[in-house]
């Protein structure tokens, strides 16, 4: 009998302990839930909105940029030296390597485009100058694009590019000359004549220009103006037999 009483007391004691623990745990949970509700209510009352933060792209270190700039300058100097030594392939490789380091270095792109233009790769030069003009409105880019078109026989496009160059630099006689020459190639003689006349007023000793002007006037049927252009050439080159023959032929006409 005593054994049963002891056993019963032990069981009741264990149950009491578990009951107290459960009660405490329940109260703790309730307190936690209440505290969370209070916090959410405070946020709502303040009208707070939790926004997702945008993580920006890491900026390139100024030190890295300076190192890259130094690399580009070094490669460009090497490329220019290679060009001076007529090592065209090496110069091209070095310019491309510089653009790999800094792809948007416009001056290097322009140098590479000019390299293509002067080495018979006008189609590549055209593509590069067209891309450059999307970022910089430079008169030399328009002029060189015109030359790239002209060398490829795209005379209408050449006229357009040269016109853009002339619009931006009307005081330079070479702009008028280039456009006039392209107009002749495109069979636009009426437009070419005044352009060449304007250029010849500043480039009065350029016999190639005067010869081009004379041919333009002949195409237009203006023999008197063509004769005047040939006489100007004859004064500069009195021993030019071809010009003398043309003057004789015009006098007989």
Short mmCIF file of C-alpha atoms in Angstrom, two decimals:
data_model
loop_
_atom_site.label_atom_id
_atom_site.label_comp_id
_atom_site.label_asym_id
_atom_site.label_seq_id
_atom_site.Cartn_x
_atom_site.Cartn_y
_atom_site.Cartn_z
CA UNK A 1 0.00 0.00 0.00
CA UNK A 2 2.79 2.37 0.83
CA UNK A 3 4.47 1.55 -2.48
CA UNK A 4 1.31 2.50 -4.40
CA UNK A 5 1.04 5.81 -2.62
CA UNK A 6 4.67 6.67 -3.40
CA UNK A 7 4.23 5.71 -7.06
CA UNK A 8 1.05 7.78 -7.38
CA UNK A 9 2.74 10.79 -5.80
CA UNK A 10 5.65 10.54 -8.22
CA UNK A 11 3.35 10.42 -11.23
CA UNK A 12 1.38 13.43 -10.01
CA UNK A 13 4.61 15.36 -9.43
CA UNK A 14 5.86 14.65 -12.93
CA UNK A 15 2.53 15.70 -14.46
CA UNK A 16 2.60 18.92 -12.46
CA UNK A 17 6.09 19.76 -13.69
CA UNK A 18 5.12 19.19 -17.36
CA UNK A 19 1.94 21.17 -16.89
CA UNK A 20 3.81 24.17 -15.50
CA UNK A 21 6.32 24.04 -18.38
CA UNK A 22 3.53 23.90 -20.97
CA UNK A 23 1.77 26.81 -19.33
CA UNK A 24 4.91 28.90 -19.32
CA UNK A 25 5.63 28.05 -22.95
CA UNK A 26 2.09 29.00 -23.97
CA UNK A 27 2.36 32.34 -22.20
CA UNK A 28 5.71 33.06 -23.87
CA UNK A 29 4.24 32.31 -27.27
CA UNK A 30 1.28 34.56 -26.57
CA UNK A 31 3.58 37.39 -25.47
CA UNK A 32 5.64 36.98 -28.66
CA UNK A 33 2.54 37.06 -30.86
CA UNK A 34 1.23 40.16 -29.07
CA UNK A 35 4.55 41.96 -29.45
CA UNK A 36 4.67 41.18 -33.19
CA UNK A 37 1.10 42.44 -33.67
CA UNK A 38 1.97 45.64 -31.85
CA UNK A 39 5.01 46.17 -34.07
CA UNK A 40 3.03 45.65 -37.27
CA UNK A 41 0.35 48.05 -36.04
CA UNK A 42 2.99 50.70 -35.34
CA UNK A 43 4.40 50.29 -38.84
CA UNK A 44 0.92 50.57 -40.38
CA UNK A 45 0.10 53.65 -38.32
CA UNK A 46 3.29 55.35 -39.53
CA UNK A 47 2.47 54.44 -43.13
CA UNK A 48 5.82 52.78 -43.53
CA UNK A 49 6.51 50.87 -46.76
CA UNK A 50 9.31 48.39 -46.97
CA UNK A 51 10.95 48.74 -50.37
CA UNK A 52 13.42 46.45 -52.00
CA UNK A 53 16.80 48.08 -52.25
CA UNK A 54 18.39 48.17 -55.68
CA UNK A 55 21.93 46.95 -55.72
CA UNK A 56 23.96 49.16 -58.02
CA UNK A 57 26.69 47.93 -60.30
CA UNK A 58 30.05 48.24 -58.64
CA UNK A 59 31.93 51.26 -59.91
CA UNK A 60 35.27 50.72 -61.51
CA UNK A 61 38.11 51.72 -59.29
CA UNK A 62 39.78 55.00 -60.37
CA UNK A 63 43.08 53.21 -60.02
CA UNK A 64 41.97 50.56 -62.54
CA UNK A 65 40.74 53.25 -64.96
CA UNK A 66 44.06 55.08 -64.72
CA UNK A 67 45.95 51.88 -65.41
CA UNK A 68 43.75 51.15 -68.43
CA UNK A 69 44.24 54.68 -69.76
CA UNK A 70 47.99 54.28 -69.46
CA UNK A 71 47.80 50.97 -71.32
CA UNK A 72 45.78 52.58 -74.12
CA UNK A 73 48.24 55.44 -74.49
CA UNK A 74 51.15 53.03 -74.62
CA UNK A 75 49.45 50.87 -77.26
CA UNK A 76 48.55 53.93 -79.37
CA UNK A 77 52.14 55.18 -79.29
CA UNK A 78 53.32 51.75 -80.41
CA UNK A 79 50.70 51.72 -83.19
CA UNK A 80 51.73 55.17 -84.44
CA UNK A 81 55.35 54.06 -84.47
CA UNK A 82 54.39 50.96 -86.46
CA UNK A 83 52.51 53.13 -88.98
CA UNK A 84 55.56 55.38 -89.37
CA UNK A 85 57.53 52.25 -90.23
CA UNK A 86 54.78 51.14 -92.66
CA UNK A 87 53.96 48.11 -90.49
CA UNK A 88 50.25 48.30 -91.24
CA UNK A 89 49.18 44.93 -89.84
CA UNK A 90 51.02 45.53 -86.58
CA UNK A 91 49.50 49.00 -86.24
CA UNK A 92 46.02 47.62 -86.83
CA UNK A 93 46.56 44.89 -84.21
CA UNK A 94 47.75 47.45 -81.64
CA UNK A 95 44.82 49.81 -82.27
CA UNK A 96 42.39 46.91 -81.86
CA UNK A 97 44.16 45.84 -78.68
CA UNK A 98 43.79 49.39 -77.31
CA UNK A 99 40.07 49.32 -78.08
CA UNK A 100 39.79 45.99 -76.29
CA UNK A 101 41.08 47.68 -73.14
CA UNK A 102 38.77 50.69 -73.53
CA UNK A 103 36.15 50.09 -76.27
CA UNK A 104 34.69 53.62 -76.27
CA UNK A 105 37.87 55.57 -76.86
CA UNK A 106 36.69 57.61 -79.85
CA UNK A 107 40.08 59.03 -80.78
CA UNK A 108 41.51 55.51 -81.12
CA UNK A 109 38.50 54.44 -83.19
CA UNK A 110 39.07 57.41 -85.48
CA UNK A 111 42.74 56.49 -85.91
CA UNK A 112 41.82 52.93 -86.81
CA UNK A 113 39.16 54.17 -89.25
CA UNK A 114 41.73 56.43 -90.92
CA UNK A 115 44.13 53.50 -91.16
CA UNK A 116 41.47 51.52 -93.00
CA UNK A 117 40.69 54.50 -95.25
CA UNK A 118 44.31 54.98 -96.29
CA UNK A 119 45.04 51.29 -96.86
CA UNK A 120 42.28 50.43 -99.31
CA UNK A 121 39.72 49.07 -96.84
CA UNK A 122 37.08 51.70 -97.43
CA UNK A 123 34.17 49.47 -96.43
CA UNK A 124 35.61 49.06 -92.92
CA UNK A 125 36.36 52.77 -92.74
CA UNK A 126 32.80 53.55 -93.77
CA UNK A 127 31.37 51.34 -91.02
CA UNK A 128 33.60 52.88 -88.36
CA UNK A 129 32.92 56.50 -89.35
CA UNK A 130 29.18 55.87 -89.44
CA UNK A 131 29.38 54.46 -85.91
CA UNK A 132 31.56 57.33 -84.69
CA UNK A 133 29.07 59.89 -86.01
CA UNK A 134 26.42 58.39 -83.75
CA UNK A 135 28.40 59.70 -80.79
CA UNK A 136 30.34 62.70 -82.13
CA UNK A 137 29.34 65.24 -84.76
CA UNK A 138 32.86 65.88 -86.04
CA UNK A 139 33.47 67.58 -89.40
CA UNK A 140 36.46 65.35 -90.18
CA UNK A 141 34.34 62.25 -89.64
CA UNK A 142 31.82 63.51 -92.22
CA UNK A 143 34.62 64.38 -94.66
CA UNK A 144 36.37 61.03 -94.28
CA UNK A 145 33.08 59.18 -94.57
CA UNK A 146 32.53 61.05 -97.84
CA UNK A 147 35.94 59.94 -99.05
CA UNK A 148 35.20 56.34 -98.07
CA UNK A 149 31.97 56.49 -100.10
CA UNK A 150 33.74 58.16 -103.02
CA UNK A 151 36.46 55.51 -103.22
CA UNK A 152 33.78 52.82 -103.29
CA UNK A 153 31.92 54.51 -106.13
CA UNK A 154 28.99 55.49 -103.89
CA UNK A 155 28.86 58.99 -105.30
CA UNK A 156 25.38 59.99 -104.12
CA UNK A 157 26.25 59.02 -100.54
CA UNK A 158 29.59 60.80 -100.93
CA UNK A 159 27.79 64.01 -101.91
CA UNK A 160 25.62 63.78 -98.82
CA UNK A 161 28.55 63.22 -96.47
CA UNK A 162 30.63 66.00 -98.07
CA UNK A 163 27.65 68.35 -97.85
CA UNK A 164 27.45 67.68 -94.10
CA UNK A 165 31.15 68.50 -93.80
CA UNK A 166 30.71 71.72 -95.81
CA UNK A 167 27.74 72.77 -93.69
CA UNK A 168 29.92 72.56 -90.60
CA UNK A 169 33.02 74.13 -92.15
CA UNK A 170 31.99 76.41 -95.03
CA UNK A 171 35.16 78.54 -94.91
CA UNK A 172 37.57 75.74 -95.84
CA UNK A 173 37.91 75.60 -99.65
CA UNK A 174 38.81 71.89 -99.62
CA UNK A 175 35.28 71.13 -98.43
CA UNK A 176 33.81 72.79 -101.53
CA UNK A 177 36.35 71.06 -103.74
CA UNK A 178 35.56 67.61 -102.34
CA UNK A 179 31.82 68.12 -102.73
CA UNK A 180 32.24 69.52 -106.24
CA UNK A 181 34.35 66.54 -107.30
CA UNK A 182 31.75 64.12 -105.89
CA UNK A 183 28.98 66.00 -107.70
CA UNK A 184 30.84 65.61 -111.01
CA UNK A 185 31.22 61.89 -110.36
CA UNK A 186 27.49 61.72 -109.65
CA UNK A 187 26.77 63.59 -112.94
CA UNK A 188 25.45 66.60 -111.03
CA UNK A 189 27.34 69.24 -113.02
CA UNK A 190 25.03 72.16 -112.25
CA UNK A 191 25.76 71.73 -108.55
CA UNK A 192 29.46 71.09 -109.09
CA UNK A 193 30.30 74.26 -111.03
CA UNK A 194 29.64 76.90 -108.32
CA UNK A 195 31.31 74.73 -105.71
CA UNK A 196 34.47 74.44 -107.79
CA UNK A 197 34.42 78.15 -108.60
CA UNK A 198 34.21 78.93 -104.90
CA UNK A 199 37.12 76.61 -104.15
CA UNK A 200 39.24 78.03 -107.00
CA UNK A 201 38.90 81.55 -105.59
CA UNK A 202 40.94 80.40 -102.57
CA UNK A 203 43.00 77.70 -104.27
CA UNK A 204 43.88 79.78 -107.30
CA UNK A 205 47.10 77.88 -108.09
CA UNK A 206 45.58 74.40 -107.93
CA UNK A 207 45.75 73.35 -111.60
CA UNK A 208 44.00 70.01 -110.93
CA UNK A 209 41.04 71.93 -109.54
CA UNK A 210 41.01 74.31 -112.52
CA UNK A 211 41.14 71.39 -114.92
CA UNK A 212 38.18 69.81 -113.13
CA UNK A 213 36.30 73.11 -113.38
CA UNK A 214 37.00 73.36 -117.12
CA UNK A 215 35.71 69.82 -117.70
CA UNK A 216 32.59 70.62 -115.69
CA UNK A 217 31.87 73.66 -117.85
CA UNK A 218 32.40 71.61 -121.01
CA UNK A 219 29.80 69.12 -119.78
CA UNK A 220 27.39 72.01 -119.24
CA UNK A 221 28.12 73.41 -122.71
CA UNK A 222 29.76 76.59 -121.39
CA UNK A 223 32.76 76.71 -123.74
CA UNK A 224 33.67 80.29 -122.83
CA UNK A 225 33.94 79.48 -119.12
CA UNK A 226 35.89 76.32 -119.88
CA UNK A 227 38.31 78.36 -122.01
CA UNK A 228 38.75 80.83 -119.16
CA UNK A 229 39.63 77.98 -116.78
CA UNK A 230 42.17 76.60 -119.25
CA UNK A 231 43.75 80.04 -119.68
CA UNK A 232 44.22 80.23 -115.92
CA UNK A 233 46.01 76.90 -116.07
CA UNK A 234 48.15 78.09 -118.99
CA UNK A 235 49.37 81.05 -116.97
CA UNK A 236 50.49 78.72 -114.18
CA UNK A 237 51.87 76.04 -116.51
CA UNK A 238 52.93 77.76 -119.78
CA UNK A 239 54.65 74.61 -121.06
CA UNK A 240 51.62 72.34 -120.63
CA UNK A 241 51.05 71.24 -124.23
CA UNK A 242 47.77 69.46 -123.48
CA UNK A 243 46.22 72.66 -122.17
CA UNK A 244 47.47 74.58 -125.22
CA UNK A 245 45.80 72.05 -127.51
CA UNK A 246 42.50 72.42 -125.66
CA UNK A 247 42.67 76.19 -125.94
CA UNK A 248 43.29 75.90 -129.70
CA UNK A 249 40.37 73.48 -130.07
CA UNK A 250 38.04 75.80 -128.15
CA UNK A 251 39.14 78.79 -130.24
CA UNK A 252 38.26 76.90 -133.43
CA UNK A 253 34.87 75.74 -132.16
#
